[in-house]
């Protein structure tokens, strides 16, 4: 059974903004993201996040080897795009207009490994449905002052299950819903 993980870069004041220059990953963090995407079983996006990530569908002349590597990994992953307004999606993507609850439950039952959920609004809906198994906040030492918050609705009841220095200045905080914390997590944090 697959695990659904919501993961995004976040500022110290709680905002996510992929267009912001302060979130451009340094080489060690970018390498982490390449390996992370390679290991996924698939990705579920909301319309806005999918639009941002479509950048990786086409090669760009100014890319280096790492960008090409990330793009190849991203393109190879199946994607499900939740949107009622989109009429079509790009390669290796499936448009989902209805019943995200059934979709996610089906994907979790069919796949193994991790499925990544992208986008605060979609993650908020999935949180309300009790479908997210882990929240991974890549905490950057920057303050944005405004933008889209990591959590689009009320903060769910969470428990810290892991923290890891990913790059020289980025920490990944991993949380599980408090009601879903397995016993082995409890023994790790005592």
Coordinates of C-alpha atoms in Angstrom, one line a residue:
X1 CA 0.0 0.0 0.0
X2 CA 1.4 3.4 -1.0
X3 CA 1.8 6.4 1.3
X4 CA 0.5 9.8 0.4
X5 CA 3.0 12.6 1.2
X6 CA 2.5 16.3 1.0
X7 CA 5.9 18.0 0.6
X8 CA 6.8 21.6 -0.3
X9 CA 9.4 24.2 0.4
X10 CA 8.3 26.6 3.2
X11 CA 9.6 29.9 4.5
X12 CA 10.0 30.5 8.3
X13 CA 6.8 32.4 8.2
X14 CA 4.8 29.5 6.7
X15 CA 4.6 30.5 3.0
X16 CA 5.2 28.5 -0.1
X17 CA 6.1 30.3 -3.3
X18 CA 7.8 28.4 -6.1
X19 CA 8.3 31.5 -8.2
X20 CA 10.3 33.2 -5.4
X21 CA 14.0 33.5 -6.0
X22 CA 14.7 32.7 -2.3
X23 CA 13.5 29.1 -3.0
X24 CA 15.9 28.3 -5.8
X25 CA 17.6 25.1 -4.6
X26 CA 21.4 25.0 -4.2
X27 CA 23.1 21.9 -5.6
X28 CA 22.8 19.6 -2.6
X29 CA 19.1 20.3 -2.2
X30 CA 18.5 20.0 -5.9
X31 CA 20.2 16.6 -5.9
X32 CA 17.9 15.6 -3.0
X33 CA 14.9 16.5 -5.1
X34 CA 16.1 14.6 -8.1
X35 CA 16.5 11.5 -6.0
X36 CA 13.2 12.1 -4.3
X37 CA 11.3 12.3 -7.6
X38 CA 13.0 9.2 -8.9
X39 CA 11.8 7.2 -6.0
X40 CA 8.1 8.2 -6.2
X41 CA 5.3 6.0 -7.4
X42 CA 3.5 9.0 -8.8
X43 CA 2.3 12.5 -8.1
X44 CA -1.1 14.1 -7.6
X45 CA -1.3 17.8 -8.3
X46 CA -3.9 20.6 -8.1
X47 CA -4.3 22.8 -11.2
X48 CA -2.0 25.6 -10.0
X49 CA 0.9 23.4 -8.9
X50 CA 0.6 21.3 -12.1
X51 CA 0.8 24.5 -14.1
X52 CA 4.1 25.4 -12.3
X53 CA 5.5 21.9 -12.7
X54 CA 4.8 21.8 -16.4
X55 CA 8.0 23.8 -16.7
X56 CA 9.8 20.4 -16.7
X57 CA 7.9 19.1 -19.7
X58 CA 10.1 21.0 -22.2
X59 CA 13.9 21.3 -22.3
X60 CA 15.4 24.7 -22.0
X61 CA 18.6 25.9 -23.6
X62 CA 20.1 27.3 -20.3
X63 CA 19.7 24.0 -18.4
X64 CA 22.7 22.1 -17.0
X65 CA 23.0 18.4 -16.5
X66 CA 21.1 18.4 -13.2
X67 CA 18.1 20.2 -14.7
X68 CA 17.9 17.6 -17.5
X69 CA 18.2 14.8 -14.9
X70 CA 15.3 16.3 -12.8
X71 CA 13.2 16.8 -15.9
X72 CA 13.7 13.2 -17.0
X73 CA 12.8 11.9 -13.6
X74 CA 9.7 14.1 -13.4
X75 CA 8.5 13.2 -16.9
X76 CA 8.8 9.5 -16.2
X77 CA 6.4 9.6 -13.2
X78 CA 2.7 9.2 -13.6
X79 CA 0.7 12.2 -12.6
X80 CA -2.9 12.8 -11.7
X81 CA -4.2 16.3 -12.0
X82 CA -7.2 17.3 -10.0
X83 CA -9.1 20.1 -11.8
X84 CA -12.6 20.9 -12.9
X85 CA -11.5 23.7 -15.1
X86 CA -8.7 22.1 -17.2
X87 CA -9.8 20.3 -20.3
X88 CA -6.6 18.4 -21.0
X89 CA -3.2 17.7 -19.4
X90 CA 0.3 16.9 -20.7
X91 CA 2.2 13.7 -21.3
X92 CA 2.1 11.0 -18.6
X93 CA -0.7 12.8 -16.8
X94 CA -4.4 11.9 -16.2
X95 CA -7.0 14.5 -15.6
X96 CA -9.3 13.9 -12.6
X97 CA -12.4 16.1 -12.3
X98 CA -14.4 14.2 -9.7
X99 CA -14.2 12.0 -6.6
X100 CA -10.6 12.6 -5.4
X101 CA -11.4 10.5 -2.4
X102 CA -12.0 7.4 -4.5
X103 CA -9.0 8.3 -6.7
X104 CA -6.5 8.6 -3.8
X105 CA -7.8 5.5 -2.0
X106 CA -7.5 3.5 -5.2
X107 CA -4.0 4.8 -5.9
X108 CA -2.9 4.0 -2.4
X109 CA -4.3 0.5 -2.7
X110 CA -2.8 -0.2 -6.1
X111 CA 0.6 1.3 -5.8
X112 CA 3.5 0.8 -3.4
X113 CA 6.0 3.4 -2.2
X114 CA 5.2 7.1 -2.0
X115 CA 2.8 9.2 -3.9
X116 CA 3.5 12.9 -3.6
X117 CA 0.7 15.5 -3.3
X118 CA 1.5 18.9 -4.6
X119 CA -0.3 22.2 -3.9
X120 CA -1.7 23.7 -0.7
X121 CA -5.3 23.8 -1.9
X122 CA -5.3 20.2 -3.0
X123 CA -3.4 19.1 0.2
X124 CA -6.1 21.0 2.2
X125 CA -8.8 19.0 0.6
X126 CA -6.9 15.7 1.0
X127 CA -6.3 16.6 4.7
X128 CA -10.0 17.2 5.2
X129 CA -10.6 13.7 3.8
X130 CA -8.0 12.2 6.1
X131 CA -5.9 10.9 3.2
X132 CA -2.4 12.4 3.8
X133 CA 0.0 10.1 5.6
X134 CA 2.9 12.5 6.0
X135 CA 3.6 16.2 5.7
X136 CA 7.1 17.1 4.7
X137 CA 8.1 20.8 5.2
X138 CA 11.4 21.8 3.7
X139 CA 12.1 24.7 5.9
X140 CA 14.2 27.5 4.4
X141 CA 15.8 30.3 6.5
X142 CA 13.9 33.0 4.7
X143 CA 10.9 35.2 5.5
X144 CA 8.6 36.0 2.6
X145 CA 6.0 38.1 4.4
X146 CA 3.2 37.0 2.1
X147 CA 2.1 34.3 -0.3
X148 CA 0.3 31.0 -0.2
X149 CA 0.5 29.3 3.2
X150 CA 1.7 25.6 3.4
X151 CA -1.6 24.8 5.1
X152 CA -4.6 26.2 3.3
X153 CA -7.0 25.6 6.1
X154 CA -6.9 25.0 9.8
X155 CA -3.7 23.3 11.0
X156 CA -4.4 19.6 11.4
X157 CA -3.4 17.8 14.5
X158 CA 0.2 16.6 13.8
X159 CA 3.0 14.9 15.5
X160 CA 6.7 15.4 14.5
X161 CA 8.1 12.0 13.5
X162 CA 11.5 13.1 11.9
X163 CA 13.8 15.9 11.2
X164 CA 16.7 16.0 8.9
X165 CA 19.3 18.5 7.6
X166 CA 18.9 18.1 3.8
X167 CA 21.2 20.8 2.7
X168 CA 23.5 23.4 4.3
X169 CA 20.5 25.6 5.3
X170 CA 17.4 23.5 4.7
X171 CA 15.8 21.2 7.3
X172 CA 13.1 18.7 6.4
X173 CA 10.5 18.4 9.1
X174 CA 8.3 15.3 8.8
X175 CA 4.9 15.1 10.5
X176 CA 2.2 12.4 10.6
X177 CA -1.4 13.0 11.5
X178 CA -1.6 12.6 15.3
X179 CA -4.3 9.9 15.0
X180 CA -2.1 7.9 12.5
X181 CA 1.2 7.9 14.3
X182 CA 2.5 4.3 14.3
X183 CA 4.0 2.8 17.4
X184 CA 7.5 2.8 15.9
X185 CA 7.3 6.6 15.5
X186 CA 6.3 6.9 19.2
X187 CA 9.5 5.1 20.3
X188 CA 11.7 7.3 18.1
X189 CA 10.7 10.5 19.8
X190 CA 10.7 9.7 23.5

